[in-house]
Amino acid sequence: MTSNGHLTNGQYAIEVKDLNIYYGDFRAIKNVSLAIRSNQITAIIGPSGCGKSTMLRSFNRMNELVPNSHIEGQVTFHGYDIYANDVDPVEIRRRIGMVFQRPNPFPKNIYDNVAWGAKINGYKRDLDDLVEQSLRQAALWDEVKDKLHQNALSLSGGQQQRLCIARTIAVKPEIILMDEPASALDPIATLRIEELMRELSRNYTIIVVTHNMQQAARVSDDTAFFNMDEDRAGYLVETGPTSEIFTNPKDKRTEDYITGRFG
Amino acid sequence: MAEITSHINNPGYSDKSTPPELRKKVRLSETIIHGFLFLFGSISILTTLAIIYELLKESWLFFREVSLLDFFTGIKWQPQIGEFSVWPLVNATLMTSLIAMIFALPIGLMIAVYLSEYATPRFRSTLKPVLEVLAGIPTVVYGYFALTFMTPLLRLIFGAQVVQIYNTASAGIVIGILILPLVTSMTEDALSAVPRSLREGAYALGATRLETAIRVVLPAAISGIAAAFILAVSRAIGETMIVSIAAGAGPNFTFNPFNPAETMTGYMVRISGGDLSYDSIDYNSIFAIGLLLFVLTLGLNIISQQIVRRFREVYE
Amino acid sequence: MNTIQKELVGSVNSNEFDYRTEARHRAGKFWLNIFRLSTLIGILALFALLYNIVNDAFGYVALEYKVNPASLTSTGAPLETLEKADLAAIIEAKVSAGLLRQLTRDRPLTDYSKPQLLDIIEENILKPGVKETWPLFTSLFQSSRVINEAQANYPEAYLEFRSWLSWEFIVSPQDSDPIVAGIRTAILGTLAIISIVLVTAFPVGVGAAIYLEEYADTRKWHNRAIETNINNLAGVPSIIYGIVGLAVFVRALEPLTSGAIFGALDGNTTANGRTILAAGLTLTLLILPVIIINAREAIKAVPNSLREAAYAIGATKWQTIWFHVLPNALPGILTGTIIAISRAIGETAPLVVIGASTYITFDPENLFSKFTALPIQVYQWTTRPQDVWRSLAAASIIVLLILLLSLNGLAIYLRNRYSRRNW
Ligand SMILES: Nc1ncnc2c1ncn2[C@@H]1O[C@H](COP(=O)(O)OP(=O)(O)OP(=O)(O)O)[C@@H](O)[C@H]1O
Ligand SMILES: [Mg+2]
């Protein structure tokens, strides 16, 4: 355990073992085992509906907010089972933050968007500093420093998404989950988000879902490719360092998908 | 199917126990709030239980004195001579409700068809608030309207000898006006919910607007319309102030809409309004009639909801 | 089979169809007119309602003095021509000692202005009584007929064009004399009852809505039961709430609702449970389902992405609800509450059943006072046999409707102001 209160357990931030996720009777994820390296960017790719979002949301227990959903198997965070009975989901979500596909800032001003999470988590030091630092890390500070008390909804889509990232890092998570964070943005805004991810990967473990092959190739260190079978259950096809997956995939299906032959 | 798993050696299940910083915290306030909210939610159940308990308890006291047979047979309600047949009251209720329906259902249906199939959006958007205003007027105002406008009007048309000052026709028509907004807006909702494609299909076959409206849209919306009508009946039966002002005081078994006759609700108001002693048969009787009214309206409401539910499934 | 195929394949033969296009269009026109007529009837009904109210609330009234004004002066000169001192003398001579003491408590009669003195004489000595009233439109368009009728039937009386709705009417208490009776007591009663409804129904209703939308697991049977139950409660006739209120709040909980357990029994509060508190609680039960249903809609309209955003940075459930769901649902919740409150303001039957007082002239003092309310006043005045009370009923209806319309306007304003929001 390090001095900043973060849990560390060697190489892997998250390990998944024999994971099945259900919505009611429908199995969305089937027998997935996977390990996510610390302080790396892992991309999750796969055809639409194969369960990428579902997978991602199981890492910080967001899925249990969906009525009727349940999981089988194990997800560990630095070796600790996050679904154990005595684990606090609120604490898990604080440590494993999430950025969503569509920017979803609170309908409040910019400052409060960043500060609120820290406030409810009992942040004791200077909030102004934290807000500035988080916005700087999210590469948004220069654009908003003069209008911190404007409504966040007045920002552009790309700015809103960076604000959501700033909001996430303000509560000092260890892992950031991103579900297609750039899919609602134009190419320039997308590029900024990608740069930001590279920047953040020095301090955070990042797991990003993307539809965009180039993006996965550009930003990620590792890639996990998911596919779905006839009954629409998603499964893991192959995972490994991004360079290998993209240049020398072991599986035919991965190759087909990456080269755009299906999906 | 062969699972291709991680390129790293596959970890086994972890059985490390949860470290303190990840453990569930005791959040007392969250628990207390949850408890309170549950309590608030349950108040509705308590209300229902109170309604049912009180109705049953007092009715039971009533039916110890009056047999169910007497209650449901005979044609006289005259407590002074021990006659407790509910039929005069039920009959008056049915009369006012029937008159209301005769007025409100066709007119409401036709206004709804006009609004959804013919009217310009602008007309619709001006008439809808008018309907809302009508629906928001207290029923006592309608009662006043029945007595000071509708009754004189009826007497003018049919003659003052024929039409008594208090009569079920006037009350019934005004109840009809009262439920007109309800019928119209619910029917209109049902009609507008019919998909455009259905109308276009009919037009493409060369149907006129009327034929499309009557043969295609109306049948498609029929269950929604039925639900609206049933709810309207339930409203009419439970309506109180109009009948107690305009329909007359005193049970009277009559089929003449121009004669006074007291409805179930009218009776309940008259008896409980005075200085009523709690242990009298009068007091108990309003609960027996209340129970009957409750069962009737609840049954109609449930049927209406059931129809709406089925109706929704068709289009979703 | 074969022939059918042939017919379908063959080009349209005009003999095979009887299009009757013209007749069908005529039917279309005919029914369109019927539809228009129905709409017109609906609109006419509303106009008739409003017309009737306005018609009764203003118009000529024939008044006759109990005491002939001429008999007050030795010369028989009209009172208006007299000096203030003479008027004061008349008052001193004719009114009771008690009233005189009351009038002169602050200042001597000579300090009153002349119109004030004339008013005092009119109200306390002459005491005009209503002989007959005429509705507004008769008064306007057939005024000569009205004047003739009044002269023929009531030679002693004088004719006055009167607005029954006036500031005096709003601020005067109930009275047995229609000329001075007002609705002050009723307005205060309504306000008191509505305050109770607000402070009880709003928190409970919103709390129940939060529970059902955010906490309740609809797979559990008891949560489904609560849900169905609320929908059914919304359809129970209000008079049922009245008799249950009578049994529970007036009778069973009498020690509470009469204020006995608080030792509040004195003077005006001998209401034996038929109190403002009982009325408020009864109406609370009545509108709770409405508030809950409306608040649930408003909460449902808050997008899930907002909740997820809060959860994803480690907010607890209640923090998410309190800081994000509720503030964003608030306009909708308020709109729904206002609509429910206006329903409560107009409710009459339950109040009659739990025993609104027929005649009280004093202001409500506390929760345990006897009460009357605006719709009760309308009801009572409507059902009195003399026509003159109808005019008072009409005037109170106008007050009631203005109150309700402004509340509805507020609700519509809130709805429009906050309805278009980009999340
Ligand atoms: N809340 C839910 N309830 C029921 N089924 C769901 C729910 N969310 C997702 N699913 C189903 O689970 C499967 C996986 O969905 P998921 O959203 O995880 O896919 P995805 O890979 O993220 O797709 P996309 O690329 O389109 O975002 C789909 O078949 C979807 O229909
Ligand atoms: Mg997705």
Coordinates of N, CA, C and O in Angstrom, one line a residue, chain B residues 179-276:
Chain B
I179 N -68.0 16.0 -16.7 CA -67.0 14.9 -17.1 C -66.6 15.0 -18.6 O -65.8 14.3 -19.1
L180 N -67.2 16.0 -19.3 CA -66.9 16.2 -20.7 C -65.4 16.4 -20.9 O -64.8 15.7 -21.8
P181 N -64.7 17.2 -20.1 CA -63.3 17.4 -20.4 C -62.5 16.1 -20.2 O -61.6 15.8 -21.0
L182 N -62.9 15.3 -19.2 CA -62.2 14.0 -18.9 C -62.4 13.1 -20.1 O -61.4 12.5 -20.6
V183 N -63.7 12.9 -20.6 CA -63.9 12.1 -21.7 C -63.2 12.5 -22.9 O -62.5 11.8 -23.6
T184 N -63.2 13.8 -23.2 CA -62.6 14.4 -24.4 C -61.1 14.2 -24.4 O -60.5 13.7 -25.3
S185 N -60.5 14.5 -23.3 CA -59.0 14.5 -23.3 C -58.5 13.1 -23.3 O -57.5 12.7 -24.0
M186 N -59.2 12.2 -22.6 CA -58.7 10.8 -22.6 C -58.9 10.1 -24.0 O -58.1 9.4 -24.5
T187 N -60.1 10.4 -24.6 CA -60.4 9.9 -25.9 C -59.4 10.5 -26.9 O -58.9 9.7 -27.8
E188 N -59.2 11.7 -26.8 CA -58.3 12.4 -27.7 C -56.9 11.7 -27.6 O -56.2 11.5 -28.6
D189 N -56.4 11.5 -26.4 CA -55.1 10.8 -26.2 C -55.1 9.5 -26.9 O -54.1 9.1 -27.6
A190 N -56.2 8.7 -26.7 CA -56.3 7.4 -27.4 C -56.2 7.5 -28.9 O -55.5 6.8 -29.6
L191 N -56.9 8.5 -29.4 CA -56.9 8.7 -30.9 C -55.6 9.1 -31.4 O -55.1 8.6 -32.4
S192 N -54.9 10.1 -30.7 CA -53.6 10.5 -31.2 C -52.6 9.5 -31.1 O -51.5 9.6 -31.7
A193 N -52.8 8.5 -30.2 CA -51.8 7.4 -30.1 C -51.8 6.4 -31.2 O -50.9 5.7 -31.4
V194 N -52.9 6.5 -32.0 CA -52.9 5.6 -33.2 C -51.8 6.1 -34.2 O -51.8 7.3 -34.5
P195 N -51.0 5.2 -34.6 CA -49.8 5.6 -35.5 C -50.3 6.2 -36.8 O -51.3 5.8 -37.4
R196 N -49.5 7.2 -37.2 CA -49.8 7.9 -38.5 C -49.9 6.9 -39.7 O -50.8 7.1 -40.6
S197 N -49.1 5.9 -39.6 CA -49.0 5.0 -40.8 C -50.3 4.4 -41.1 O -50.7 4.1 -42.2
L198 N -51.1 4.1 -40.0 CA -52.4 3.5 -40.2 C -53.3 4.4 -41.0 O -54.0 4.0 -41.9
R199 N -53.3 5.7 -40.6 CA -54.1 6.7 -41.3 C -53.7 6.8 -42.8 O -54.5 6.8 -43.7
E200 N -52.3 6.8 -43.0 CA -51.8 7.0 -44.3 C -52.2 5.8 -45.2 O -52.5 5.9 -46.4
G201 N -52.2 4.6 -44.5 CA -52.6 3.4 -45.2 C -54.0 3.5 -45.8 O -54.3 3.2 -46.9
A202 N -54.9 4.1 -44.9 CA -56.3 4.2 -45.3 C -56.4 5.2 -46.4 O -57.1 5.0 -47.4
Y203 N -55.7 6.4 -46.3 CA -55.8 7.4 -47.3 C -55.3 6.9 -48.6 O -55.9 7.1 -49.7
A204 N -54.3 6.1 -48.6 CA -53.7 5.5 -49.8 C -54.6 4.6 -50.5 O -54.5 4.4 -51.7
L205 N -55.6 4.1 -49.8 CA -56.6 3.2 -50.4 C -57.8 4.0 -51.0 O -58.7 3.5 -51.5
G206 N -57.7 5.3 -50.8 CA -58.7 6.2 -51.3 C -59.9 6.4 -50.3 O -61.0 6.8 -50.7
A207 N -59.6 6.2 -49.1 CA -60.7 6.5 -48.1 C -60.8 8.0 -47.8 O -59.8 8.7 -47.9
T208 N -62.0 8.5 -47.5 CA -62.1 9.9 -47.2 C -61.7 10.0 -45.7 O -61.4 9.1 -45.0
R209 N -61.6 11.3 -45.3 CA -61.2 11.6 -44.0 C -62.1 11.0 -43.0 O -61.7 10.4 -42.0
L210 N -63.4 11.1 -43.2 CA -64.4 10.5 -42.3 C -64.2 9.0 -42.2 O -64.2 8.5 -41.1
E211 N -64.1 8.4 -43.4 CA -64.0 6.9 -43.4 C -62.7 6.5 -42.6 O -62.7 5.5 -41.8
T212 N -61.6 7.3 -42.8 CA -60.4 6.9 -42.1 C -60.6 7.1 -40.6 O -60.3 6.2 -39.8
A213 N -61.3 8.2 -40.2 CA -61.5 8.4 -38.8 C -62.4 7.4 -38.2 O -62.1 6.8 -37.1
I214 N -63.5 7.0 -38.9 CA -64.5 6.2 -38.3 C -64.1 4.7 -38.4 O -64.3 3.9 -37.5
R215 N -63.6 4.3 -39.6 CA -63.4 2.9 -39.8 C -62.0 2.4 -39.4 O -61.8 1.2 -39.2
V216 N -61.0 3.4 -39.4 CA -59.7 2.9 -39.1 C -59.2 3.4 -37.7 O -58.8 2.6 -36.9
V217 N -59.3 4.7 -37.5 CA -58.7 5.3 -36.3 C -59.5 4.9 -35.0 O -59.0 4.4 -34.1
L218 N -60.8 5.1 -35.1 CA -61.7 4.7 -34.0 C -61.5 3.3 -33.5 O -61.3 3.0 -32.3
P219 N -61.6 2.3 -34.5 CA -61.5 0.9 -34.0 C -60.1 0.7 -33.4 O -60.0 -0.1 -32.4
A220 N -59.1 1.3 -34.0 CA -57.7 1.1 -33.4 C -57.6 1.6 -32.0 O -56.8 1.1 -31.2
A221 N -58.4 2.6 -31.7 CA -58.3 3.3 -30.4 C -59.4 2.8 -29.4 O -59.5 3.4 -28.3
I222 N -60.1 1.8 -29.8 CA -61.3 1.5 -29.1 C -61.1 1.2 -27.6 O -61.9 1.6 -26.8
S223 N -60.0 0.5 -27.3 CA -59.9 0.1 -25.9 C -59.6 1.4 -25.1 O -60.0 1.5 -23.9
G224 N -58.8 2.3 -25.6 CA -58.5 3.5 -24.9 C -59.8 4.3 -24.7 O -60.0 4.9 -23.6
I225 N -60.6 4.3 -25.7 CA -61.9 5.0 -25.6 C -62.8 4.3 -24.5 O -63.4 5.0 -23.7
A226 N -62.8 3.0 -24.5 CA -63.6 2.3 -23.6 C -63.1 2.6 -22.1 O -63.9 2.9 -21.2
A227 N -61.8 2.7 -22.0 CA -61.2 3.0 -20.7 C -61.7 4.4 -20.2 O -62.1 4.6 -19.1
A228 N -61.7 5.3 -21.2 CA -62.1 6.7 -20.8 C -63.6 6.7 -20.4 O -64.0 7.3 -19.4
F229 N -64.4 5.9 -21.1 CA -65.8 5.9 -20.8 C -66.1 5.3 -19.5 O -66.9 5.8 -18.7
I230 N -65.4 4.2 -19.2 CA -65.6 3.5 -17.9 C -65.2 4.4 -16.7 O -65.9 4.6 -15.7
L231 N -64.1 5.1 -16.9 CA -63.6 6.0 -15.9 C -64.6 7.1 -15.7 O -64.9 7.6 -14.6
A232 N -65.2 7.6 -16.8 CA -66.2 8.6 -16.7 C -67.4 8.2 -16.0 O -68.0 8.9 -15.1
V233 N -67.9 6.9 -16.2 CA -69.0 6.4 -15.4 C -68.7 6.4 -13.9 O -69.5 6.8 -13.1
S234 N -67.5 6.0 -13.6 CA -67.1 5.9 -12.2 C -67.1 7.3 -11.6 O -67.6 7.5 -10.5
R235 N -66.6 8.3 -12.3 CA -66.7 9.7 -11.9 C -68.1 10.1 -11.6 O -68.4 10.8 -10.6
A236 N -69.0 9.8 -12.6 CA -70.4 10.3 -12.5 C -71.0 9.7 -11.3 O -71.8 10.3 -10.5
I237 N -70.8 8.4 -11.0 CA -71.4 7.7 -9.9 C -70.9 8.3 -8.6 O -71.7 8.5 -7.6
G238 N -69.7 8.7 -8.5 CA -69.1 9.2 -7.3 C -69.4 10.7 -7.1 O -69.1 11.3 -6.0
E239 N -69.9 11.4 -8.1 CA -70.1 12.8 -8.0 C -71.1 13.2 -6.9 O -72.1 12.6 -6.8
T240 N -70.8 14.2 -6.2 CA -71.5 14.5 -5.0 C -72.2 15.8 -4.9 O -73.4 15.9 -4.7
M241 N -71.5 16.9 -5.1 CA -72.0 18.2 -4.9 C -73.1 18.6 -5.8 O -74.2 19.1 -5.4
I242 N -73.0 18.2 -7.1 CA -74.0 18.5 -8.1 C -75.3 17.9 -7.7 O -76.4 18.6 -7.6
V243 N -75.3 16.6 -7.3 CA -76.6 16.0 -7.0 C -77.1 16.5 -5.7 O -78.3 16.6 -5.5
S244 N -76.2 16.8 -4.7 CA -76.8 17.2 -3.4 C -77.4 18.6 -3.5 O -78.3 18.9 -2.8
I245 N -76.9 19.4 -4.5 CA -77.5 20.7 -4.7 C -78.8 20.6 -5.5 O -79.8 21.2 -5.2
A246 N -78.7 19.8 -6.6 CA -79.7 20.0 -7.6 C -80.7 18.8 -7.8 O -81.7 18.9 -8.4
A247 N -80.3 17.6 -7.2 CA -81.2 16.5 -7.5 C -82.3 16.3 -6.5 O -83.2 15.5 -6.7
G248 N -82.2 16.9 -5.4 CA -83.2 16.8 -4.4 C -82.8 16.0 -3.2 O -81.9 15.2 -3.2
A249 N -83.5 16.3 -2.0 CA -83.2 15.7 -0.8 C -84.3 14.8 -0.4 O -85.5 15.2 -0.4
G250 N -84.1 13.5 -0.2 CA -85.1 12.6 0.2 C -85.2 11.5 -0.8 O -85.3 11.7 -2.0
P251 N -85.0 10.2 -0.4 CA -85.0 9.1 -1.3 C -86.3 9.0 -1.9 O -87.4 9.2 -1.3
N252 N -86.3 8.7 -3.2 CA -87.5 8.7 -4.0 C -87.3 7.7 -5.1 O -86.4 7.9 -6.0
F253 N -88.1 6.7 -5.2 CA -87.9 5.7 -6.2 C -88.7 6.1 -7.4 O -89.9 6.0 -7.5
T254 N -88.1 6.7 -8.4 CA -88.8 7.2 -9.6 C -87.9 7.1 -10.8 O -86.7 7.2 -10.7
F255 N -88.6 6.9 -11.9 CA -87.9 6.8 -13.2 C -88.1 8.1 -14.0 O -87.6 8.3 -15.1
N256 N -88.8 9.1 -13.4 CA -89.0 10.3 -14.1 C -87.9 11.3 -13.8 O -87.7 11.7 -12.7
P257 N -87.1 11.6 -14.9 CA -86.0 12.5 -14.6 C -86.3 13.9 -14.2 O -85.4 14.6 -13.8
F258 N -87.6 14.3 -14.3 CA -87.9 15.6 -13.8 C -88.4 15.6 -12.4 O -88.8 16.7 -11.9
N259 N -88.4 14.5 -11.7 CA -88.8 14.4 -10.3 C -87.5 14.5 -9.5 O -86.4 14.0 -9.9
P260 N -87.7 14.9 -8.2 CA -86.5 14.9 -7.3 C -86.2 13.5 -6.9 O -87.2 12.7 -6.8
A261 N -85.0 13.2 -6.7 CA -84.6 11.9 -6.2 C -83.2 12.0 -5.6 O -82.3 12.6 -6.2
E262 N -83.0 11.4 -4.4 CA -81.7 11.5 -3.8 C -80.8 10.4 -4.2 O -81.2 9.2 -4.1
T263 N -79.6 10.7 -4.5 CA -78.6 9.7 -4.9 C -77.9 9.2 -3.7 O -78.0 9.7 -2.6
M264 N -77.1 8.1 -3.9 CA -76.3 7.6 -2.7 C -75.4 8.7 -2.1 O -75.4 8.9 -0.9
T265 N -74.7 9.4 -3.0 CA -73.8 10.5 -2.5 C -74.6 11.6 -1.8 O -74.2 12.1 -0.8
G266 N -75.7 12.0 -2.5 CA -76.5 13.0 -1.9 C -77.0 12.6 -0.5 O -77.0 13.5 0.4
Y267 N -77.4 11.4 -0.3 CA -77.9 10.9 1.0 C -76.7 11.1 2.0 O -76.9 11.5 3.1
M268 N -75.5 10.6 1.6 CA -74.4 10.7 2.5 C -74.1 12.1 3.0 O -73.9 12.3 4.2
V269 N -74.2 13.0 2.1 CA -73.9 14.4 2.5 C -75.0 14.9 3.4 O -74.7 15.5 4.4
R270 N -76.3 14.6 3.1 CA -77.3 15.2 3.9 C -77.3 14.6 5.3 O -77.4 15.4 6.3
I271 N -77.1 13.3 5.4 CA -77.1 12.7 6.7 C -75.9 13.2 7.6 O -76.0 13.5 8.7
S272 N -74.7 13.2 7.0 CA -73.6 13.5 7.8 C -73.4 15.0 8.0 O -72.7 15.4 8.9
G273 N -74.0 15.8 7.2 CA -73.9 17.3 7.3 C -74.5 17.8 8.6 O -73.9 18.7 9.2
G274 N -75.5 17.2 9.1 CA -76.2 17.7 10.3 C -75.5 17.3 11.6 O -74.3 16.9 11.5
D275 N -76.1 17.5 12.7 CA -75.5 17.1 13.9 C -75.9 15.6 14.1 O -77.0 15.3 14.5
L276 N -74.9 14.8 13.8 CA -75.2 13.4 13.7 C -74.7 12.7 14.9 O -73.5 12.9 15.3

